[in-house]
Amino acid sequence: MNNGLRRLLYDYLIQSGLEANAAAYLNALILFIGIILVALLMDYILWKLFRFLSVRFARRSKTNFDDFLVFNKVPRYVAHIIPLILLYRYLPLAFLDFENTEGIILKSIEILAVILVLVLIRSLLLSIKDYLKTLPHMKDKPLDSYIQVFMIFAWIGGILTLFAVLTDTTIWKFFTALGAASAVILLIFKDTILGLVASIQVSINDMVRIGDWVTFEKFGADGNVTEISLATVKVQNFDKTITTIPTYSLISDSFKNWRGMQASGGRRIKRALLIKQKSIKFLTADNIETLKGIQIIAKYVETRNSTIDTYNKEHDIDKQLAINGRNLTNIGVFRKYAETYLKNHSAINQTMTLMTRQLPPTPQGIPLEIYAFSSDKRWENYEYIMADIFDHLLAALPYFELEVFELPTSFNDGLHKVENGMEGPHFKDGMP
């Protein structure tokens, strides 16, 4: 459209008998509607063309990046660019006789252009994020944080541009004003800045990845990380609830990441049996003969007993009292039995630390701790393996004449008194 064509329509309306003002308004309205319709038609045609070409290209290409571009509507937003340029070039011509309206139209189109650029940048960034998440070495990285950072800068630039358009000034004047108001900006965006710093440190130091099992007692989180964004980290707990943790807390507070265990050869079993102290004793000859019947320690008992007897004879030890000289104890032989049992257990990783150890005595008894690593690290199987081991060891204790400590109960106290001839519960007429 040129100025002559615009005046031609105006002249035709004048010749039709309309007044100059009415002709000017009607001329502007007709031209406005006509240009809008042409732009909409062009936008529709370009959208159909771009969609056809992009879908066809995406199907033939080997990479799936273009698939994400189509999914995030990048071709659709690109199709808006040419119609918007058309509007910016020709729509003001419809209002040449209305200077104020012409300025408003230009500003409106410039605002639409800024919004379109922001939406297009967002779609491109989302496409990049979705594509990177399909790469094996990138799917556990905090990509959401980086995308949000870029979008923050994009929105800041877009908002400053909008202010510059609305106030007819340059964008650099706003940057100068922002420098003076930096303290206020830092206060407003404090959490965002802290989140940005935390996201960078988390990524560089490889502290947390998506999919890691973390335990964060301060926030009651115990589960797998599902999302790492600029401000928050989402953890899906094992009870399927979601805990949201501030990203900055990952570098300011202490938490436990179980990735090292999952990447290792086993999962640690560290649990103790509380042995009743009164059940611990020296083994007699009869006890030793009985324990030789336990196959996995028969050789150990025989060899150890022979070594002790030789030592006692060489040193002329008086064995009328068992405390004299060297002796086998039931807890010592049981400790050896537990260790041998673990070494023969198919679910225990034999290449990692394996031991049974005695911890310092407590008011609840002598803790005999099992320290080993299960080969299977899956939670359900790990619990089954650990329960299977302690089921066996608890059942094996009576063979060594050992007892597990239990807190006394009133019922057990009454039976104990009756069994020892002490006064028990009084009954009257068959009722307690």
GROMACS .gro file of C-alpha atoms in nm:
model
  432
    1MET     CA    1   0.000   0.000   0.000
    2ASN     CA    2   0.125   0.350  -0.074
    3ASN     CA    3   0.003   0.698   0.009
    4GLY     CA    4  -0.169   0.735  -0.330
    5LEU     CA    5  -0.386   0.430  -0.273
    6ARG     CA    6  -0.476   0.555   0.074
    7ARG     CA    7  -0.578   0.895  -0.067
    8LEU     CA    8  -0.765   0.724  -0.353
    9LEU     CA    9  -1.006   0.562  -0.109
   10TYR     CA   10  -1.042   0.890   0.079
   11ASP     CA   11  -1.117   1.080  -0.245
   12TYR     CA   12  -1.376   0.820  -0.344
   13LEU     CA   13  -1.556   0.868  -0.014
   14ILE     CA   14  -1.552   1.247  -0.059
   15GLN     CA   15  -1.694   1.211  -0.408
   16SER     CA   16  -1.968   0.989  -0.261
   17GLY     CA   17  -2.092   1.287  -0.063
   18LEU     CA   18  -1.939   1.222   0.280
   19GLU     CA   19  -1.804   1.506   0.486
   20ALA     CA   20  -1.425   1.531   0.521
   21ASN     CA   21  -1.416   1.419   0.885
   22ALA     CA   22  -1.651   1.129   0.825
   23ALA     CA   23  -1.458   1.030   0.515
   24ALA     CA   24  -1.129   1.042   0.710
   25TYR     CA   25  -1.268   0.821   0.991
   26LEU     CA   26  -1.430   0.574   0.752
   27ASN     CA   27  -1.117   0.564   0.537
   28ALA     CA   28  -0.902   0.486   0.843
   29LEU     CA   29  -1.144   0.218   0.963
   30ILE     CA   30  -1.163   0.043   0.626
   31LEU     CA   31  -0.787   0.050   0.582
   32PHE     CA   32  -0.734  -0.072   0.941
   33ILE     CA   33  -0.970  -0.367   0.894
   34GLY     CA   34  -0.824  -0.448   0.552
   35ILE     CA   35  -0.463  -0.449   0.673
   36ILE     CA   36  -0.556  -0.659   0.979
   37LEU     CA   37  -0.735  -0.913   0.758
   38VAL     CA   38  -0.439  -0.934   0.519
   39ALA     CA   39  -0.199  -0.983   0.813
   40LEU     CA   40  -0.423  -1.254   0.964
   41LEU     CA   41  -0.451  -1.432   0.630
   42MET     CA   42  -0.075  -1.415   0.583
   43ASP     CA   43  -0.022  -1.540   0.938
   44TYR     CA   44  -0.254  -1.837   0.875
   45ILE     CA   45  -0.086  -1.928   0.546
   46LEU     CA   46   0.264  -1.902   0.692
   47TRP     CA   47   0.160  -2.109   0.996
   48LYS     CA   48   0.027  -2.388   0.773
   49LEU     CA   49   0.337  -2.372   0.553
   50PHE     CA   50   0.583  -2.370   0.845
   51ARG     CA   51   0.399  -2.648   1.022
   52PHE     CA   52   0.401  -2.866   0.711
   53LEU     CA   53   0.769  -2.805   0.645
   54SER     CA   54   0.876  -2.843   1.009
   55VAL     CA   55   0.681  -3.166   1.063
   56ARG     CA   56   0.813  -3.311   0.737
   57PHE     CA   57   1.169  -3.212   0.822
   58ALA     CA   58   1.137  -3.347   1.178
   59ARG     CA   59   1.024  -3.686   1.050
   60ARG     CA   60   1.318  -3.715   0.811
   61SER     CA   61   1.593  -3.582   1.037
   62LYS     CA   62   1.801  -3.814   1.257
   63THR     CA   63   1.804  -3.584   1.559
   64ASN     CA   64   1.502  -3.528   1.778
   65PHE     CA   65   1.581  -3.164   1.852
   66ASP     CA   66   1.349  -3.047   1.575
   67ASP     CA   67   1.075  -3.261   1.727
   68PHE     CA   68   1.099  -3.057   2.045
   69LEU     CA   69   1.095  -2.735   1.839
   70VAL     CA   70   0.765  -2.844   1.688
   71PHE     CA   71   0.631  -2.960   2.026
   72ASN     CA   72   0.710  -2.623   2.187
   73LYS     CA   73   0.548  -2.434   1.893
   74VAL     CA   74   0.861  -2.256   1.774
   75PRO     CA   75   0.749  -2.265   1.405
   76ARG     CA   76   0.413  -2.121   1.510
   77TYR     CA   77   0.575  -1.823   1.678
   78VAL     CA   78   0.818  -1.771   1.389
   79ALA     CA   79   0.518  -1.752   1.156
   80HIS     CA   80   0.399  -1.442   1.347
   81ILE     CA   81   0.711  -1.240   1.261
   82ILE     CA   82   0.636  -1.151   0.897
   83PRO     CA   83   0.270  -1.048   0.962
   84LEU     CA   84   0.390  -0.835   1.254
   85ILE     CA   85   0.644  -0.663   1.028
   86LEU     CA   86   0.363  -0.604   0.776
   87LEU     CA   87   0.150  -0.443   1.045
   88TYR     CA   88   0.439  -0.225   1.163
   89ARG     CA   89   0.508  -0.111   0.807
   90TYR     CA   90   0.158  -0.044   0.677
   91LEU     CA   91  -0.089  -0.012   0.964
   92PRO     CA   92   0.027   0.341   1.062
   93LEU     CA   93  -0.056   0.456   0.705
   94ALA     CA   94  -0.422   0.411   0.787
   95PHE     CA   95  -0.395   0.678   1.057
   96LEU     CA   96  -0.180   0.942   0.888
   97ASP     CA   97  -0.458   1.191   0.947
   98PHE     CA   98  -0.462   1.100   1.320
   99GLU     CA   99  -0.115   1.159   1.460
  100ASN     CA  100  -0.196   1.056   1.818
  101THR     CA  101  -0.359   0.732   1.704
  102GLU     CA  102  -0.068   0.658   1.473
  103GLY     CA  103   0.176   0.681   1.766
  104ILE     CA  104  -0.041   0.453   1.979
  105ILE     CA  105  -0.060   0.195   1.699
  106LEU     CA  106   0.318   0.195   1.654
  107LYS     CA  107   0.379   0.154   2.026
  108SER     CA  108   0.123  -0.127   2.044
  109ILE     CA  109   0.294  -0.315   1.760
  110GLU     CA  110   0.637  -0.265   1.921
  111ILE     CA  111   0.499  -0.404   2.251
  112LEU     CA  112   0.359  -0.705   2.064
  113ALA     CA  113   0.700  -0.753   1.900
  114VAL     CA  114   0.877  -0.755   2.239
  115ILE     CA  115   0.626  -1.006   2.379
  116LEU     CA  116   0.666  -1.225   2.069
  117VAL     CA  117   1.044  -1.225   2.107
  118LEU     CA  118   1.014  -1.325   2.474
  119VAL     CA  119   0.772  -1.607   2.393
  120LEU     CA  120   0.996  -1.725   2.109
  121ILE     CA  121   1.304  -1.724   2.337
  122ARG     CA  122   1.111  -1.920   2.600
  123SER     CA  123   1.005  -2.182   2.346
  124LEU     CA  124   1.361  -2.216   2.217
  125LEU     CA  125   1.497  -2.257   2.570
  126LEU     CA  126   1.233  -2.517   2.655
  127SER     CA  127   1.320  -2.706   2.337
  128ILE     CA  128   1.689  -2.701   2.429
  129LYS     CA  129   1.609  -2.821   2.781
  130ASP     CA  130   1.386  -3.104   2.660
  131TYR     CA  131   1.652  -3.212   2.410
  132LEU     CA  132   1.935  -3.206   2.663
  133LYS     CA  133   1.730  -3.417   2.905
  134THR     CA  134   1.732  -3.696   2.647
  135LEU     CA  135   2.113  -3.710   2.653
  136PRO     CA  136   2.244  -3.969   2.903
  137HIS     CA  137   2.512  -3.740   3.048
  138MET     CA  138   2.276  -3.443   3.086
  139LYS     CA  139   1.948  -3.588   3.213
  140ASP     CA  140   2.054  -3.569   3.578
  141LYS     CA  141   2.181  -3.209   3.559
  142PRO     CA  142   1.979  -2.913   3.702
  143LEU     CA  143   1.880  -2.786   3.355
  144ASP     CA  144   1.564  -2.618   3.488
  145SER     CA  145   1.781  -2.382   3.694
  146TYR     CA  146   1.982  -2.271   3.392
  147ILE     CA  147   1.672  -2.221   3.179
  148GLN     CA  148   1.514  -2.011   3.452
  149VAL     CA  149   1.828  -1.799   3.478
  150PHE     CA  150   1.824  -1.727   3.103
  151MET     CA  151   1.454  -1.649   3.118
  152ILE     CA  152   1.507  -1.408   3.406
  153PHE     CA  153   1.761  -1.216   3.201
  154ALA     CA  154   1.529  -1.229   2.899
  155TRP     CA  155   1.236  -1.096   3.102
  156ILE     CA  156   1.450  -0.820   3.253
  157GLY     CA  157   1.562  -0.716   2.904
  158GLY     CA  158   1.203  -0.738   2.775
  159ILE     CA  159   1.059  -0.532   3.060
  160LEU     CA  160   1.327  -0.264   3.016
  161THR     CA  161   1.256  -0.256   2.644
  162LEU     CA  162   0.884  -0.214   2.712
  163PHE     CA  163   0.953   0.077   2.946
  164ALA     CA  164   1.178   0.232   2.683
  165VAL     CA  165   0.903   0.198   2.421
  166LEU     CA  166   0.634   0.343   2.644
  167THR     CA  167   0.844   0.637   2.764
  168ASP     CA  168   1.020   0.714   2.433
  169THR     CA  169   1.363   0.688   2.590
  170THR     CA  170   1.670   0.467   2.548
  171ILE     CA  171   1.719   0.145   2.738
  172TRP     CA  172   2.058   0.261   2.867
  173LYS     CA  173   1.892   0.523   3.087
  174PHE     CA  174   1.707   0.245   3.265
  175PHE     CA  175   2.033   0.059   3.326
  176THR     CA  176   2.172   0.378   3.482
  177ALA     CA  177   1.867   0.403   3.708
  178LEU     CA  178   1.900   0.037   3.800
  179GLY     CA  179   2.257   0.097   3.912
  180ALA     CA  180   2.133   0.356   4.159
  181ALA     CA  181   1.862   0.122   4.282
  182SER     CA  182   2.086  -0.187   4.298
  183ALA     CA  183   2.040  -0.226   4.676
  184VAL     CA  184   1.662  -0.245   4.638
  185ILE     CA  185   1.698  -0.489   4.346
  186LEU     CA  186   1.929  -0.714   4.546
  187LEU     CA  187   1.677  -0.718   4.829
  188ILE     CA  188   1.388  -0.805   4.598
  189PHE     CA  189   1.578  -1.074   4.408
  190LYS     CA  190   1.772  -1.208   4.708
  191ASP     CA  191   1.621  -1.557   4.691
  192THR     CA  192   1.667  -1.571   4.316
  193ILE     CA  193   2.033  -1.471   4.341
  194LEU     CA  194   2.096  -1.721   4.621
  195GLY     CA  195   1.923  -1.989   4.416
  196LEU     CA  196   2.136  -1.905   4.113
  197VAL     CA  197   2.458  -1.926   4.315
  198ALA     CA  198   2.343  -2.252   4.474
  199SER     CA  199   2.247  -2.406   4.139
  200ILE     CA  200   2.588  -2.325   3.993
  201GLN     CA  201   2.771  -2.469   4.295
  202VAL     CA  202   2.552  -2.780   4.303
  203SER     CA  203   2.622  -2.840   3.934
  204ILE     CA  204   2.996  -2.766   3.943
  205ASN     CA  205   3.057  -2.972   4.259
  206ASP     CA  206   2.818  -3.246   4.144
  207MET     CA  207   2.648  -3.245   4.485
  208VAL     CA  208   2.302  -3.354   4.373
  209ARG     CA  209   2.164  -3.498   4.052
  210ILE     CA  210   1.810  -3.566   3.946
  211GLY     CA  211   1.732  -3.921   4.054
  212ASP     CA  212   1.965  -3.917   4.357
  213TRP     CA  213   1.837  -4.057   4.685
  214VAL     CA  214   1.886  -3.786   4.949
  215THR     CA  215   1.801  -3.759   5.317
  216PHE     CA  216   1.746  -3.407   5.450
  217GLU     CA  217   1.641  -3.437   5.814
  218LYS     CA  218   1.585  -3.063   5.859
  219PHE     CA  219   1.303  -3.066   5.604
  220GLY     CA  220   1.187  -3.423   5.663
  221ALA     CA  221   1.290  -3.530   5.313
  222ASP     CA  222   1.391  -3.888   5.241
  223GLY     CA  223   1.353  -3.996   4.881
  224ASN     CA  224   1.455  -3.931   4.521
  225VAL     CA  225   1.524  -3.588   4.370
  226THR     CA  226   1.274  -3.526   4.089
  227GLU     CA  227   1.344  -3.164   4.001
  228ILE     CA  228   1.613  -2.902   4.060
  229SER     CA  229   1.502  -2.549   3.977
  230LEU     CA  230   1.638  -2.206   4.050
  231ALA     CA  231   1.453  -2.165   4.378
  232THR     CA  232   1.354  -2.514   4.493
  233VAL     CA  233   1.449  -2.880   4.486
  234LYS     CA  234   1.165  -3.133   4.481
  235VAL     CA  235   1.214  -3.465   4.658
  236GLN     CA  236   0.962  -3.747   4.623
  237ASN     CA  237   0.968  -3.930   4.954
  238PHE     CA  238   0.926  -4.305   4.972
  239ASP     CA  239   0.570  -4.257   5.100
  240LYS     CA  240   0.503  -4.075   4.769
  241THR     CA  241   0.472  -3.733   4.932
  242ILE     CA  242   0.664  -3.439   4.786
  243THR     CA  243   0.901  -3.226   4.993
  244THR     CA  244   1.014  -2.891   4.855
  245ILE     CA  245   1.356  -2.772   4.971
  246PRO     CA  246   1.510  -2.429   4.900
  247THR     CA  247   1.798  -2.478   4.656
  248TYR     CA  248   2.027  -2.264   4.869
  249SER     CA  249   1.985  -2.510   5.158
  250LEU     CA  250   2.188  -2.766   4.962
  251ILE     CA  251   2.501  -2.559   5.020
  252SER     CA  252   2.412  -2.398   5.353
  253ASP     CA  253   2.286  -2.706   5.542
  254SER     CA  254   2.397  -3.066   5.583
  255PHE     CA  255   2.223  -3.349   5.400
  256LYS     CA  256   2.299  -3.708   5.303
  257ASN     CA  257   2.328  -3.821   4.942
  258TRP     CA  258   2.311  -4.199   4.896
  259ARG     CA  259   2.459  -4.193   4.546
  260GLY     CA  260   2.792  -4.324   4.671
  261MET     CA  261   2.621  -4.630   4.815
  262GLN     CA  262   2.425  -4.690   4.496
  263ALA     CA  263   2.741  -4.662   4.287
  264SER     CA  264   2.938  -4.895   4.515
  265GLY     CA  265   2.937  -5.273   4.527
  266GLY     CA  266   2.708  -5.309   4.826
  267ARG     CA  267   2.481  -5.158   5.086
  268ARG     CA  268   2.595  -5.152   5.445
  269ILE     CA  269   2.445  -5.370   5.716
  270LYS     CA  270   2.530  -5.229   6.059
  271ARG     CA  271   2.316  -5.373   6.336
  272ALA     CA  272   2.391  -5.519   6.680
  273LEU     CA  273   2.258  -5.800   6.894
  274LEU     CA  274   2.233  -5.707   7.263
  275ILE     CA  275   2.370  -6.009   7.450
  276LYS     CA  276   2.263  -6.056   7.811
  277GLN     CA  277   2.581  -6.024   8.020
  278LYS     CA  278   2.487  -6.299   8.267
  279SER     CA  279   2.469  -6.552   7.985
  280ILE     CA  280   2.839  -6.505   7.896
  281LYS     CA  281   3.065  -6.778   8.036
  282PHE     CA  282   3.376  -6.991   7.982
  283LEU     CA  283   3.315  -7.308   7.784
  284THR     CA  284   3.347  -7.644   7.955
  285ALA     CA  285   3.475  -7.960   7.789
  286ASP     CA  286   3.116  -8.074   7.735
  287ASN     CA  287   3.027  -7.742   7.579
  288ILE     CA  288   3.322  -7.765   7.343
  289GLU     CA  289   3.227  -8.117   7.234
  290THR     CA  290   2.876  -7.998   7.161
  291LEU     CA  291   2.998  -7.701   6.955
  292LYS     CA  292   3.218  -7.928   6.745
  293GLY     CA  293   2.893  -8.054   6.598
  294ILE     CA  294   2.836  -7.716   6.428
  295GLN     CA  295   2.995  -7.777   6.089
  296ILE     CA  296   3.109  -7.429   5.985
  297ILE     CA  297   3.310  -7.377   6.308
  298ALA     CA  298   3.396  -7.738   6.395
  299LYS     CA  299   3.750  -7.706   6.264
  300TYR     CA  300   3.797  -7.369   6.436
  301VAL     CA  301   3.674  -7.501   6.773
  302GLU     CA  302   3.895  -7.810   6.754
  303THR     CA  303   4.207  -7.618   6.647
  304ARG     CA  304   4.153  -7.337   6.894
  305ASN     CA  305   4.081  -7.572   7.183
  306SER     CA  306   4.391  -7.778   7.105
  307THR     CA  307   4.607  -7.462   7.098
  308ILE     CA  308   4.467  -7.345   7.432
  309ASP     CA  309   4.517  -7.688   7.597
  310THR     CA  310   4.878  -7.700   7.478
  311TYR     CA  311   4.942  -7.350   7.613
  312ASN     CA  312   4.788  -7.431   7.952
  313LYS     CA  313   4.990  -7.754   7.986
  314GLU     CA  314   5.315  -7.589   7.887
  315HIS     CA  315   5.264  -7.320   8.148
  316ASP     CA  316   5.140  -7.561   8.413
  317ILE     CA  317   4.806  -7.382   8.451
  318ASP     CA  318   4.579  -7.499   8.732
  319LYS     CA  319   4.245  -7.560   8.559
  320GLN     CA  320   4.048  -7.641   8.874
  321LEU     CA  321   3.917  -7.288   8.829
  322ALA     CA  322   3.810  -7.205   8.476
  323ILE     CA  323   3.934  -6.848   8.509
  324ASN     CA  324   4.296  -6.966   8.519
  325GLY     CA  325   4.494  -6.966   8.196
  326ARG     CA  326   4.341  -6.937   7.855
  327ASN     CA  327   3.983  -7.036   7.776
  328LEU     CA  328   3.719  -7.031   7.509
  329THR     CA  329   3.406  -6.826   7.581
  330ASN     CA  330   3.065  -6.882   7.437
  331ILE     CA  331   3.041  -6.523   7.309
  332GLY     CA  332   3.384  -6.547   7.147
  333VAL     CA  333   3.292  -6.869   6.964
  334PHE     CA  334   2.957  -6.722   6.863
  335ARG     CA  335   3.133  -6.415   6.726
  336LYS     CA  336   3.349  -6.644   6.514
  337TYR     CA  337   3.040  -6.838   6.407
  338ALA     CA  338   2.860  -6.519   6.297
  339GLU     CA  339   3.164  -6.404   6.099
  340THR     CA  340   3.202  -6.743   5.928
  341TYR     CA  341   2.829  -6.752   5.854
  342LEU     CA  342   2.852  -6.412   5.683
  343LYS     CA  343   3.155  -6.522   5.480
  344ASN     CA  344   2.953  -6.815   5.349
  345HIS     CA  345   2.639  -6.609   5.281
  346SER     CA  346   2.568  -6.570   4.908
  347ALA     CA  347   2.403  -6.227   4.946
  348ILE     CA  348   2.704  -6.066   5.120
  349ASN     CA  349   2.971  -5.886   4.916
  350GLN     CA  350   3.291  -6.062   5.020
  351THR     CA  351   3.519  -5.795   4.866
  352MET     CA  352   3.400  -5.523   5.105
  353THR     CA  353   3.445  -5.483   5.481
  354LEU     CA  354   3.305  -5.777   5.677
  355MET     CA  355   3.336  -5.826   6.052
  356THR     CA  356   3.156  -5.896   6.375
  357ARG     CA  357   3.273  -5.678   6.659
  358GLN     CA  358   3.198  -5.631   7.025
  359LEU     CA  359   3.104  -5.280   7.129
  360PRO     CA  360   3.142  -5.130   7.480
  361PRO     CA  361   2.903  -5.276   7.739
  362THR     CA  362   2.577  -5.091   7.796
  363PRO     CA  363   2.303  -5.114   8.062
  364GLN     CA  364   2.110  -5.321   7.808
  365GLY     CA  365   2.386  -5.577   7.755
  366ILE     CA  366   2.689  -5.639   7.535
  367PRO     CA  367   2.631  -5.517   7.177
  368LEU     CA  368   2.764  -5.767   6.923
  369GLU     CA  369   2.760  -5.575   6.596
  370ILE     CA  370   2.738  -5.717   6.247
  371TYR     CA  371   2.920  -5.499   5.995
  372ALA     CA  372   2.893  -5.614   5.634
  373PHE     CA  373   2.763  -5.513   5.289
  374SER     CA  374   2.483  -5.680   5.099
  375SER     CA  375   2.541  -5.733   4.726
  376ASP     CA  376   2.184  -5.635   4.644
  377LYS     CA  377   2.124  -5.264   4.709
  378ARG     CA  378   1.752  -5.255   4.633
  379TRP     CA  379   1.560  -5.155   4.942
  380GLU     CA  380   1.317  -5.449   4.958
  381ASN     CA  381   1.588  -5.708   4.894
  382TYR     CA  382   1.829  -5.538   5.132
  383GLU     CA  383   1.577  -5.551   5.415
  384TYR     CA  384   1.501  -5.915   5.338
  385ILE     CA  385   1.872  -6.009   5.344
  386MET     CA  386   1.931  -5.828   5.673
  387ALA     CA  387   1.624  -5.985   5.834
  388ASP     CA  388   1.728  -6.330   5.709
  389ILE     CA  389   2.073  -6.293   5.865
  390PHE     CA  390   1.945  -6.180   6.204
  391ASP     CA  391   1.668  -6.440   6.205
  392HIS     CA  392   1.938  -6.704   6.179
  393LEU     CA  393   2.170  -6.548   6.436
  394LEU     CA  394   1.892  -6.501   6.691
  395ALA     CA  395   1.789  -6.863   6.647
  396ALA     CA  396   2.154  -6.972   6.680
  397LEU     CA  397   2.217  -6.799   7.014
  398PRO     CA  398   2.072  -7.080   7.236
  399TYR     CA  399   2.320  -7.328   7.086
  400PHE     CA  400   2.593  -7.119   7.249
  401GLU     CA  401   2.391  -7.078   7.570
  402LEU     CA  402   2.364  -6.706   7.508
  403GLU     CA  403   2.057  -6.490   7.564
  404VAL     CA  404   1.937  -6.166   7.408
  405PHE     CA  405   1.867  -5.884   7.651
  406GLU     CA  406   1.500  -5.794   7.696
  407LEU     CA  407   1.350  -5.538   7.927
  408PRO     CA  408   1.156  -5.711   8.209
  409THR     CA  409   0.778  -5.699   8.209
  410SER     CA  410   0.538  -5.731   8.499
  411PHE     CA  411   0.412  -6.068   8.365
  412ASN     CA  412   0.764  -6.207   8.336
  413ASP     CA  413   0.848  -6.074   8.683
  414GLY     CA  414   0.550  -6.263   8.833
  415LEU     CA  415   0.647  -6.589   8.661
  416HIS     CA  416   1.006  -6.544   8.772
  417LYS     CA  417   0.896  -6.508   9.136
  418VAL     CA  418   0.673  -6.816   9.117
  419GLU     CA  419   0.943  -7.027   8.953
  420ASN     CA  420   1.188  -6.930   9.231
  421GLY     CA  421   0.949  -7.009   9.516
  422MET     CA  422   0.880  -6.644   9.584
  423GLU     CA  423   0.541  -6.502   9.652
  424GLY     CA  424   0.347  -6.461   9.334
  425PRO     CA  425   0.006  -6.316   9.256
  426HIS     CA  426  -0.262  -6.382   9.522
  427PHE     CA  427  -0.582  -6.555   9.415
  428LYS     CA  428  -0.913  -6.556   9.593
  429ASP     CA  429  -1.204  -6.772   9.484
  430GLY     CA  430  -1.034  -6.849   9.158
  431MET     CA  431  -1.001  -6.479   9.070
  432PRO     CA  432  -0.681  -6.274   9.089
   0.00000   0.00000   0.00000
